[in-house]
Short mmCIF file of C-alpha atoms and ligand atoms in Angstrom, two decimals:
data_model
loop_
_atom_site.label_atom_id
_atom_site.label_comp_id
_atom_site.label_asym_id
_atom_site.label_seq_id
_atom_site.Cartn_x
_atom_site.Cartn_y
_atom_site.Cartn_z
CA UNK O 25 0.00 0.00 0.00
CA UNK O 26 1.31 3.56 -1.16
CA UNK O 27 0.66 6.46 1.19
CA UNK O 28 0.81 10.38 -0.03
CA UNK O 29 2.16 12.19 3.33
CA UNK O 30 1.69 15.74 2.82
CA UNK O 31 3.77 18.18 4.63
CA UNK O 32 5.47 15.05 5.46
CA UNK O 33 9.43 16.51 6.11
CA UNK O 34 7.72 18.70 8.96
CA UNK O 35 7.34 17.86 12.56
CA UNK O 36 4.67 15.02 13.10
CA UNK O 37 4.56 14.22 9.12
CA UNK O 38 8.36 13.55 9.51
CA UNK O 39 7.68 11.27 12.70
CA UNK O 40 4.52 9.25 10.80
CA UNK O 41 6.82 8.89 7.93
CA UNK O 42 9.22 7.05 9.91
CA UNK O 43 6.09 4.84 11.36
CA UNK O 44 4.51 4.17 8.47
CA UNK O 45 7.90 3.28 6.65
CA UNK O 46 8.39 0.88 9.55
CA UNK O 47 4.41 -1.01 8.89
CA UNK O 48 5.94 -1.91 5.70
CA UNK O 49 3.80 0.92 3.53
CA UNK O 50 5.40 2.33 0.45
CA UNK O 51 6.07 6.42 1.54
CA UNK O 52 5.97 9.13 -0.99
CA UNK O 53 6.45 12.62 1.17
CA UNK O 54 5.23 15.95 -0.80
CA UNK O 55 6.55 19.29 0.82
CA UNK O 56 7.48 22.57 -0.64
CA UNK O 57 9.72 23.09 2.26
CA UNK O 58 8.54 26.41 3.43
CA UNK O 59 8.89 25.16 6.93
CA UNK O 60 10.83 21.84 6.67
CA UNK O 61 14.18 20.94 5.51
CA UNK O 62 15.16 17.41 3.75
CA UNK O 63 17.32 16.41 6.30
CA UNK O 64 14.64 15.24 8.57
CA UNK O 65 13.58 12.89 5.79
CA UNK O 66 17.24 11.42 5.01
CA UNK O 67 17.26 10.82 8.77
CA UNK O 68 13.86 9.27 8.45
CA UNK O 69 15.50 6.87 5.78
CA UNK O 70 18.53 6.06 8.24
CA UNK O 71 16.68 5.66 11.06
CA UNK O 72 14.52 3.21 9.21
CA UNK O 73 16.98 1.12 6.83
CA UNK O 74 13.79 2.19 3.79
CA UNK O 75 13.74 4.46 1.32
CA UNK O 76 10.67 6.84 0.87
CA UNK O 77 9.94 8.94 -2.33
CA UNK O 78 10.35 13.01 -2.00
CA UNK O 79 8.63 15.39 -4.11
CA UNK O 80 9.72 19.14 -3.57
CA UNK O 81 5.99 20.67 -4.28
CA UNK O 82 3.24 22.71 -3.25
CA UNK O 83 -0.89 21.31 -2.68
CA UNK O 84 -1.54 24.06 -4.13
CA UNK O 85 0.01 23.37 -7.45
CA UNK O 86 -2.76 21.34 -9.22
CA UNK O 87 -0.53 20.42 -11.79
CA UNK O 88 2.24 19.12 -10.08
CA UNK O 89 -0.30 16.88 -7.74
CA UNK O 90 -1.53 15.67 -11.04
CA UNK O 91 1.81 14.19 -11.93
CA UNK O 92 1.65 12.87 -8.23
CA UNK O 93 -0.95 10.95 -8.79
CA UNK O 94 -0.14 9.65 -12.42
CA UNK O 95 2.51 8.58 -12.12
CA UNK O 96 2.42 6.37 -8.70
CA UNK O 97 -0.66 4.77 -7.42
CA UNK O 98 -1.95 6.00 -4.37
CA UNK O 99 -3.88 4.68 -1.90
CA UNK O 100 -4.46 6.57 0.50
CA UNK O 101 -3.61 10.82 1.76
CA UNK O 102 -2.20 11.90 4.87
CA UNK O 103 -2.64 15.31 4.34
CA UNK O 104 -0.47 17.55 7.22
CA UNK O 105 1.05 20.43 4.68
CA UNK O 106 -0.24 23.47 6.34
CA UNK O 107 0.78 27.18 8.10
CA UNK O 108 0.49 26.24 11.82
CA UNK O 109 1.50 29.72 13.75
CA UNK O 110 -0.89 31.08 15.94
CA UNK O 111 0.02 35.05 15.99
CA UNK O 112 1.80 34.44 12.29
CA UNK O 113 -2.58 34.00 11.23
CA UNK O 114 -3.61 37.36 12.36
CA UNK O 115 -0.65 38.77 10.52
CA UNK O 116 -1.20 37.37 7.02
CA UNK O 117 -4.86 35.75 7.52
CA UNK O 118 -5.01 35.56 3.70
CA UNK O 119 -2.36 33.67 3.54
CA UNK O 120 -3.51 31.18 6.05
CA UNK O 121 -6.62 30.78 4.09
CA UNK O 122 -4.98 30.13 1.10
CA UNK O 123 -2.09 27.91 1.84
CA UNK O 124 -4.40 25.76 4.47
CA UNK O 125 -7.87 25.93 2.65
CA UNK O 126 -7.58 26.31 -0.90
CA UNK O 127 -4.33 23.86 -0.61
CA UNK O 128 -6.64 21.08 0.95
CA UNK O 129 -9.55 22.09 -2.04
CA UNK O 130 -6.58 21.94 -4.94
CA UNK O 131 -5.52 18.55 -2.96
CA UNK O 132 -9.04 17.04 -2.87
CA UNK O 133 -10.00 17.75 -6.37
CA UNK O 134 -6.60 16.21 -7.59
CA UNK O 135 -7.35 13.31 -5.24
CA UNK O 136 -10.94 12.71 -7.14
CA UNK O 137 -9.66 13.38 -10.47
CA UNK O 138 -7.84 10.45 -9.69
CA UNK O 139 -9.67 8.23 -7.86
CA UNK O 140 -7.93 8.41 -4.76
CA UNK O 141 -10.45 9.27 -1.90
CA UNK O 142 -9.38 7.85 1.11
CA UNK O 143 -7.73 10.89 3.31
CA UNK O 144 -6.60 11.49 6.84
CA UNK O 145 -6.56 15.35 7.77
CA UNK O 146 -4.22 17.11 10.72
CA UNK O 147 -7.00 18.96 12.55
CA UNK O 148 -6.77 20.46 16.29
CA UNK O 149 -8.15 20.56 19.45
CA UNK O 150 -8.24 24.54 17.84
CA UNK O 151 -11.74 23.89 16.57
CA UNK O 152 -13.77 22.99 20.27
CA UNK O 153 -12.81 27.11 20.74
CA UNK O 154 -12.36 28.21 24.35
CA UNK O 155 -16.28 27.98 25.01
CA UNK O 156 -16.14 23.46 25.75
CA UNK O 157 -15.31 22.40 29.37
CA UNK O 158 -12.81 19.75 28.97
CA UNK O 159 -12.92 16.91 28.85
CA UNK O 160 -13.36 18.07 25.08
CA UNK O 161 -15.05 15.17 23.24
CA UNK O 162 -15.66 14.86 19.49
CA UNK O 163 -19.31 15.21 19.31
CA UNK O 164 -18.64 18.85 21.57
CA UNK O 165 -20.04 22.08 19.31
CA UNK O 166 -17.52 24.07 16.82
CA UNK O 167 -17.24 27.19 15.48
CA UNK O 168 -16.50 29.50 17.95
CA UNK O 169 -11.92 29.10 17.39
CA UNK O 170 -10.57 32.16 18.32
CA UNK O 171 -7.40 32.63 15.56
CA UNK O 172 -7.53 32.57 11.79
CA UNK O 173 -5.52 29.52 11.99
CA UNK O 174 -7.99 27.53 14.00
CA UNK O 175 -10.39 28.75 11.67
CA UNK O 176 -8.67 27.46 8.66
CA UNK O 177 -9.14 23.58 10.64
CA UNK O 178 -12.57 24.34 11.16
CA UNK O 179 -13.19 25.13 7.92
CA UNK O 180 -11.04 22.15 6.35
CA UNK O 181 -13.07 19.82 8.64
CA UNK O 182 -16.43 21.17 6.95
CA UNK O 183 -15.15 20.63 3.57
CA UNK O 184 -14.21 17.41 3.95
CA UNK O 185 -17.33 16.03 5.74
CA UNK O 186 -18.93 18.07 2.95
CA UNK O 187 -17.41 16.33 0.50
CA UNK O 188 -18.19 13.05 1.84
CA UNK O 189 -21.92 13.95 1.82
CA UNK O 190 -21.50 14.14 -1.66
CA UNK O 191 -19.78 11.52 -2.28
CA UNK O 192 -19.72 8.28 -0.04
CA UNK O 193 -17.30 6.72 -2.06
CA UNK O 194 -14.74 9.05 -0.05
CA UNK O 195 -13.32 8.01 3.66
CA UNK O 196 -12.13 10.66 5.41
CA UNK O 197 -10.54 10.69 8.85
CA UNK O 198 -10.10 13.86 11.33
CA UNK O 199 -7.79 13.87 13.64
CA UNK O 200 -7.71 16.37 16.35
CA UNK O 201 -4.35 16.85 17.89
CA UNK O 202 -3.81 18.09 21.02
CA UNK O 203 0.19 19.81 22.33
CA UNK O 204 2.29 17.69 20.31
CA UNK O 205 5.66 17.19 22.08
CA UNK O 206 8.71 15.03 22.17
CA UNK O 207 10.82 13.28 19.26
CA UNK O 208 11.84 9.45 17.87
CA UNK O 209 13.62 8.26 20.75
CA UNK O 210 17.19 7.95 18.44
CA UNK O 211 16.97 11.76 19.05
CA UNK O 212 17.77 12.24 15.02
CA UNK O 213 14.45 13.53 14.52
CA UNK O 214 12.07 16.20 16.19
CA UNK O 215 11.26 19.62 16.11
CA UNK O 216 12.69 22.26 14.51
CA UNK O 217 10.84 25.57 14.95
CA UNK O 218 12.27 28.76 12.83
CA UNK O 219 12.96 31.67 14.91
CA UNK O 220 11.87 32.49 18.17
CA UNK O 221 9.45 29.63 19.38
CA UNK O 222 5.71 30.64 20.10
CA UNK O 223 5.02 27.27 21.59
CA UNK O 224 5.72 25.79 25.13
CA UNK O 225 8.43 23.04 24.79
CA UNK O 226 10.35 24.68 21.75
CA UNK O 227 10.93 27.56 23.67
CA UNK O 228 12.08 25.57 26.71
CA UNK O 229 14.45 23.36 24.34
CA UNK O 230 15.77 26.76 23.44
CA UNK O 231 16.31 27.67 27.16
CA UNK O 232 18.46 24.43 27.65
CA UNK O 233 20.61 25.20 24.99
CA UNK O 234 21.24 28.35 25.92
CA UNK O 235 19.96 30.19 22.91
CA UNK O 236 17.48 32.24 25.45
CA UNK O 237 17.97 33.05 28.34
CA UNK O 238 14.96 32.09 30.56
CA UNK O 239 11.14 30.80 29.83
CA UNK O 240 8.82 33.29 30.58
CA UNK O 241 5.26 31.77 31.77
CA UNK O 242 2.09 33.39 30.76
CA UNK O 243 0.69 33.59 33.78
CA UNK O 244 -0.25 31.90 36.95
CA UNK O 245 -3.54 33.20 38.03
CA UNK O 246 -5.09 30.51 36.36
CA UNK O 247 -8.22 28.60 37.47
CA UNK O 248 -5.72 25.52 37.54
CA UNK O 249 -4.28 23.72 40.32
CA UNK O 250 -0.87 25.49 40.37
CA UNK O 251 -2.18 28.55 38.63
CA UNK O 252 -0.38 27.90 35.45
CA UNK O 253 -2.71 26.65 32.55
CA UNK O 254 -3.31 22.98 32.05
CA UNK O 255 -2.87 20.99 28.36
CA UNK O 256 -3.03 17.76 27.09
CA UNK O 257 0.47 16.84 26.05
CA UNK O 258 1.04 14.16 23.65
CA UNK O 259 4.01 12.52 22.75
CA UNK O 260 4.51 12.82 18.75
CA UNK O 261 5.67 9.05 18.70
CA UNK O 262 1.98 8.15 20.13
CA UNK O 263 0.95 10.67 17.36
CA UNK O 264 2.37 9.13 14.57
CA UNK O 265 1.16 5.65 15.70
CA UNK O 266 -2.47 7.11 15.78
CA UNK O 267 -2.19 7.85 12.04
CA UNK O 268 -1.76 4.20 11.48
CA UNK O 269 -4.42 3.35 13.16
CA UNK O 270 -6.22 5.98 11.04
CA UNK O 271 -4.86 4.91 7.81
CA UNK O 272 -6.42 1.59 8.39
CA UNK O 273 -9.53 3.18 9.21
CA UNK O 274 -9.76 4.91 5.56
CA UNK O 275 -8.30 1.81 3.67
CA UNK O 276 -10.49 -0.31 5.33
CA UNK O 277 -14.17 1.27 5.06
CA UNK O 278 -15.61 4.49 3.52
CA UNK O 279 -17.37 7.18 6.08
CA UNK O 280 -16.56 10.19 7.68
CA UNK O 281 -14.81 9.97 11.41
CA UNK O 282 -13.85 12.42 14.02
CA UNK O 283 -10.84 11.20 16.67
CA UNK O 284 -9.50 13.04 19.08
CA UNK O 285 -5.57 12.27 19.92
CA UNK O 286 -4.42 13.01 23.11
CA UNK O 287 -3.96 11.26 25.99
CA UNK O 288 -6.60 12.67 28.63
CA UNK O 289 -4.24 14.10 31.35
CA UNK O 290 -3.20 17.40 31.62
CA UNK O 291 -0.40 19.03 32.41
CA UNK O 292 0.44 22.36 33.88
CA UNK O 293 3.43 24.56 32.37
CA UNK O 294 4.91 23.85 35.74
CA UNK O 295 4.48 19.98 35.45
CA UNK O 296 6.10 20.42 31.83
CA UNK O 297 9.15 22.41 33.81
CA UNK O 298 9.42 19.74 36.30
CA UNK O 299 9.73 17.22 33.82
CA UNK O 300 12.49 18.89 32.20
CA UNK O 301 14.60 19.74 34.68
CA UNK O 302 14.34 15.93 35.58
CA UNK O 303 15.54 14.92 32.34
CA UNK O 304 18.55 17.73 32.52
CA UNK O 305 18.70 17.26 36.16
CA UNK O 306 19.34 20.83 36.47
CA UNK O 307 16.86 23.89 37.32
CA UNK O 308 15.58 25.81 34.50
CA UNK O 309 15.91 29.59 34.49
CA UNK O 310 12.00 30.46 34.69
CA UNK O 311 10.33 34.02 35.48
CA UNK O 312 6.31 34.72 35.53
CA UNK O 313 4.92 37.19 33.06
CA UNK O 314 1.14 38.46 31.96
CA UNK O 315 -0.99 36.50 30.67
CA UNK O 316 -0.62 35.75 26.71
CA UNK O 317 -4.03 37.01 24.72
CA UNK O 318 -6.08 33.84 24.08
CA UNK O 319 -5.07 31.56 26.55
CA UNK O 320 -7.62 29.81 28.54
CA UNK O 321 -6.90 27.70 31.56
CA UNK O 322 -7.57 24.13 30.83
CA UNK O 323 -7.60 22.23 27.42
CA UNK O 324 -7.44 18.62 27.63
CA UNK O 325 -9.29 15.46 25.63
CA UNK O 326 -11.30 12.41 26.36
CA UNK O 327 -9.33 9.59 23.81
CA UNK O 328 -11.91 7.44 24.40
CA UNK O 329 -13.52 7.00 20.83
CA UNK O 330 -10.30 6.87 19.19
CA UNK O 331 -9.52 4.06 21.43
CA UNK O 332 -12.42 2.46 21.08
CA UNK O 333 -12.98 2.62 17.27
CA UNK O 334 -9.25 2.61 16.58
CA UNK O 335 -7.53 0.43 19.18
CA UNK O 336 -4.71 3.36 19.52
CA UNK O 337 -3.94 4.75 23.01
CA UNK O 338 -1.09 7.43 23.96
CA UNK O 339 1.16 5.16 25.73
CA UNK O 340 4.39 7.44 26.58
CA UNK O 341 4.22 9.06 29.62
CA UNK O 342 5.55 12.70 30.14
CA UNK O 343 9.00 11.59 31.68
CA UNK O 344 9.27 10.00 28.01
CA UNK O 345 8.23 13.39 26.33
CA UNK O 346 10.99 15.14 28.13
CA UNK O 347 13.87 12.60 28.04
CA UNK O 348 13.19 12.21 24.26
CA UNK O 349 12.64 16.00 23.65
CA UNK O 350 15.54 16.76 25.66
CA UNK O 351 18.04 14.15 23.90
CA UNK O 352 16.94 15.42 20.24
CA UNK O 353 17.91 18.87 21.57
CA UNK O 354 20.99 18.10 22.93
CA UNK O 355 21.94 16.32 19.89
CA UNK O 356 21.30 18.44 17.41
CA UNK O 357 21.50 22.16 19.22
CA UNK O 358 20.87 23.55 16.10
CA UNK O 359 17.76 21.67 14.76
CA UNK O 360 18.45 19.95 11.60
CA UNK O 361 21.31 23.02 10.87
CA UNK O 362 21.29 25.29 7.27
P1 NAD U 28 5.33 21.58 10.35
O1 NAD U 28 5.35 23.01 9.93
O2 NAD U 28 6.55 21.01 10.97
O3 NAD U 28 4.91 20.66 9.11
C1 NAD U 28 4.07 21.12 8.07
C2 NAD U 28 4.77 20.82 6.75
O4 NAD U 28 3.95 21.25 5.68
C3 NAD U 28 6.12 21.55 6.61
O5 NAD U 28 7.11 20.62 6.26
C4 NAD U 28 5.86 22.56 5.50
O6 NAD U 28 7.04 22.80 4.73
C5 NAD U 28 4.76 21.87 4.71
N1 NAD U 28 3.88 22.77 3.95
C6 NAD U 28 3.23 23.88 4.39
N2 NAD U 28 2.50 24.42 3.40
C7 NAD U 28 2.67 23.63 2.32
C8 NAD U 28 2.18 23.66 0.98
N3 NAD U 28 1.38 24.64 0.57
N4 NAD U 28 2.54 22.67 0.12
C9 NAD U 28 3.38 21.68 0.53
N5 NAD U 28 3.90 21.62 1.77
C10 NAD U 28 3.55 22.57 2.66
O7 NAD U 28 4.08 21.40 11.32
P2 NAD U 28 3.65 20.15 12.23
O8 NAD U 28 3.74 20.56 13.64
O9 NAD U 28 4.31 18.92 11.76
O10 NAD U 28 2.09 20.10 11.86
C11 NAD U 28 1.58 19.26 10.85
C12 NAD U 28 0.09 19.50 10.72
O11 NAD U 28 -0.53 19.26 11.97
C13 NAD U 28 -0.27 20.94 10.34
O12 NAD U 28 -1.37 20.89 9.46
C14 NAD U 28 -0.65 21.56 11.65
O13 NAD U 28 -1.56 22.62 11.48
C15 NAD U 28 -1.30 20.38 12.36
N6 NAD U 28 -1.28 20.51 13.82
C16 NAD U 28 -0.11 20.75 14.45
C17 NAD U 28 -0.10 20.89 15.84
C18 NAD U 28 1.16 21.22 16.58
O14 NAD U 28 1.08 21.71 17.70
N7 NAD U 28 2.35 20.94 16.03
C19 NAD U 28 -1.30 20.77 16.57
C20 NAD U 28 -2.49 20.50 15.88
C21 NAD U 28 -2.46 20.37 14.49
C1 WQD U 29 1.02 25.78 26.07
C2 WQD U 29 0.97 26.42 27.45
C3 WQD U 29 0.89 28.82 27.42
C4 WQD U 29 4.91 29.38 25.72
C5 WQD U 29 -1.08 25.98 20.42
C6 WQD U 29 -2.12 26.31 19.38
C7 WQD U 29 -2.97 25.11 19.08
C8 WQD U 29 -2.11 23.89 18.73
C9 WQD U 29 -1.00 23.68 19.71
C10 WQD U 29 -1.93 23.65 16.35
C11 WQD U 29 0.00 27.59 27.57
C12 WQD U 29 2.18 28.35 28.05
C13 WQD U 29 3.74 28.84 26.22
C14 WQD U 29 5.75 30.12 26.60
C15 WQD U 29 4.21 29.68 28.40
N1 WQD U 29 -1.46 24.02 17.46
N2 WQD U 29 3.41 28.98 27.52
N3 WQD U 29 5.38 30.24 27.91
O1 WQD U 29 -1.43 27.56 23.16
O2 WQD U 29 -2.02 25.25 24.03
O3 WQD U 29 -1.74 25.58 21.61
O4 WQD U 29 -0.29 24.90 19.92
O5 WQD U 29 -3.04 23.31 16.09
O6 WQD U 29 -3.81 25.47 18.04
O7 WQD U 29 -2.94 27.37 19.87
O8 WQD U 29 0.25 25.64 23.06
O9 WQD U 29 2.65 25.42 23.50
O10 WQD U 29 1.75 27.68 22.82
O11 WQD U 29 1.22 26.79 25.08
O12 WQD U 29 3.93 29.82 29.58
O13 WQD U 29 6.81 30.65 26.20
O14 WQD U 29 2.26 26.98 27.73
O15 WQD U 29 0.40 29.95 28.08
O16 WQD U 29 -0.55 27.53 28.86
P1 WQD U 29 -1.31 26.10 23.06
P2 WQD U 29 1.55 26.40 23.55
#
C-alpha cells in the first residue's frame, strides 16, 4: 500500500513517515519546504533502513499533484502540509486561508480526479474554541476558534465532511491533535521551529541550549491547580502511531470519522518544567509574566472514541516526552542546521 504524506518533512509528518515506513507501507512525502528541511527525511530513511519517495511541491500546485498521482498509485492521503502559527494568522490571515484551505480544495480535487479518496486530515483541538469544558469530546459544538488559523481547521473539517456527503465513495478521517511534544527516541528527529518559538516546549528546548535566556510563563492566576494553565500533552511518537491506526480506518471502510488524539491528562506549564529539569537534572531559568491574549486555563481530551474505534492509546508518559525532547535537543543544538 502507497501512502501520499503531505507536509510530510515537517514535525509530526516527519515522525509518521518514519512509522509508516516501519508497517511496511510504500512512503511518498510531498513538501514545498517552506517550513521543513530534507534532512529530517534522510534521517527518516537512516533511522529506518527504507527508502521513501520526496517530491519538492506545493498542494496548491494542481498540476504538479496531477503528476503525483499519475505517475504512482496511491492509496491513500495523509494530508499535514499546512501554516500552523498562531500570531503568524492574524498577521497574514489571507495567507492562512490560502495555503491551508484552498491547498486542501486543490488537494481534494486532484485526489478525485484520480480516484484516490481515502484521506486522513491534521486537525486540532483549535476547533472545540475556548467555550467546551474539557474533557473536550468529538461530538462537543464548533465554530467558535478564536485565531484565523484555528479557523482554517474548522473550515477544512467542513469541507471534507462536505465532501463526503457528496460523495460516499470518499473516507475521510479527522484527527484532532492536542500539544504535540517530544521526538523518535534515536533523538535524530524532532522539532525544529524557525525563529523564536511561540510554543511551550520549543521555547524551553531553546532555554536548555542556551539560545534564550529564561522561559517566561504566561501567567499563573489561572483557574488551575498550580495557577499555570493545564494541556493535554502528547508525545509525537503516540501521534504518529495514531495515524496508522487511522490509515487503516480509511483503507479499510468508507465514512466520515472524528478522533480526538491526546492522551486525557493534563499538564500544567509547571508539570512540563518539572519534567524537564528531571531529564537535565538541572533547574531551569524560569520568570512569571502576563498573561498571553487567548489563553484559557484548561484544554485537555477524552481519547476514548479513538480508542475504542481505533484500538490506539497514547502510551508514553511525560517523563518520556521530556527525556526524548531533551536528547533530540541536545543532539542536534541547532535543529536539523542550514
Ligand atoms: P510543520 O510546519 O513542521 O509541518 C508542516 C509541513 O507542511 C512543513 O514541512 C511545511 O514545509 C509543509 N507545507 C506547508 N505548506 C505547504 C504547501 N502549501 N505545500 C506543501 N507543503 C507545505 O508542522 P507540524 O507541527 O508537523 O504540523 C503538521 C500538521 O498538523 C499541520 O497541518 C498543523 O496545522 C497540524 N497541527 C499541528 C499541531 C502542533 O502543535 N504541532 C497541533 C495540531 C495540528
Ligand atoms: C502551552 C501552554 C501557554 C509558551 C497551540 C495552538 C494550538 C495547537 C497547539 C496547532 C499555555 C504556556 C507557552 C511560553 C508559556 N497548534 N506557555 N510560555 O497555546 O495550548 O496551543 O499549539 O493546532 O492550536 O494554539 O500551546 O505550546 O503555545 O502553550 O507559559 O513561552 O504553555 O500559556 O498555557 P497552546 P503552547
Amino acid at each position: 500500500m502507497s501512502i501520499l504524506v503531505t507536509g510530510g518533512a515537517g514535525y509530526i509528518g516527519s515522525h509518521t513517515a518514519l512509522e509508516l515506513l516501519n508497517a511496511g507501507y510504500d512512503v511518498i512525502i510531498l513538501d514545498n519546504l517552506c517550513n521543513s528541511k530534507t534532512e529530517s527525511v534522510k534521517r527518516v530513511e537512516e533511522i529506518t533502513g527504507k527508502k521513501a519517495k520526496f517530491i519538492e511541491a506545493d498542494i496548491r500546485d494542481r498540476e504538479a499533484l496531477d503528476r503525483v498521482f499519475a505517475q504512482n498509485s496511491i492509496d491513500a492521503v495523509i494530508h499535514f502540509a499546512g501554516l500552523k502559527s498562531v500570531p503568524e494568522s492574524w498577521q497574514k490571515p489571507l495567507d492562512y486561508y490560502e495555503n491551508n484551505i484552498s491547498g486542501t480544495v486543490t488537494l481534494c480535487k486532484a485526489m478525485q480526479a484520480a480516484g484516490c479518496k481515502k484521506i486522513v486530515f491534521s486537525s486540532s483541538a483549535t476547533v472545540y474554541g475556548a467555550e467546551n469544558e474539557s474533557p473536550l469530546r468529538e461530538d462537543m459544538p464548533t465554530g467558535k476558534t478564536t485565531n484565523p488559523y484555528g479557523t482554517t481547521k474548522l473550515y477544512i473539517e467542513k469541507i471534507l465532511q462536505d465532501t463526503y456527503e457528496a460523495d460516499k465513495e470518499w473516507s475521510v478521517c479527522l484527527l484532532r491533535y492536542f500539544n504535540p511534544i517530544g521526538a523518535h527516541e534515536s533523538g535524530r528527529i524532532g522539532e525544529d521551529p524557525r525563529g523564536i518559538p511561540n510554543n511551550l516546549m520549543p521555547y524551553i528546548m531553546r532555554v536548555v541550549v542556551g539560545k534564550l535566556p529564561e522561559l517566561t510563563i504566561y501567567g499563573n492566576d489561572f483557574n488551575t491547580p498550580d495557577g499555570t494553565g493545564v494541556r493535554d500533552y502528547i508525545h509525537v511518537v503516540d501521534l504518529a502511531l495514531g495515524h496508522i491506526k487511522a490509515v487503516e480506518k480509511v483503507l479499510g471502510e468508507t465514512g466520515c470519522n472524528i478522533y480526538n488524539l491526546g492522551t486525557g491528562i493534563g499538564y500544567s506549564v509547571l508539570d512540563i518544567k518539572a519534567g524537564v529539569e528531571k531529564a537535565i537534572g538541572r533547574p531551569l531559568p524560569f520568570k512569571f509574566g502576563p498573561r498571553r491574549a487567548g489563553d484559557i486555563d484548561t484544554c485537555f481530551s477524552d481519547p476514548s472514541k479513538a480508542k475504542a474505534e481505533l484500538g490506539w492509546e497514547a502510551k508514553r508518559d511525560l517523563d518520556k516526552m521530556c527525556e526524548d525532547t531533551v536528547r533530540w535537543q541536545l543532539g542536534n543544538p541547532d535543529g536539523y542546521g542550514d
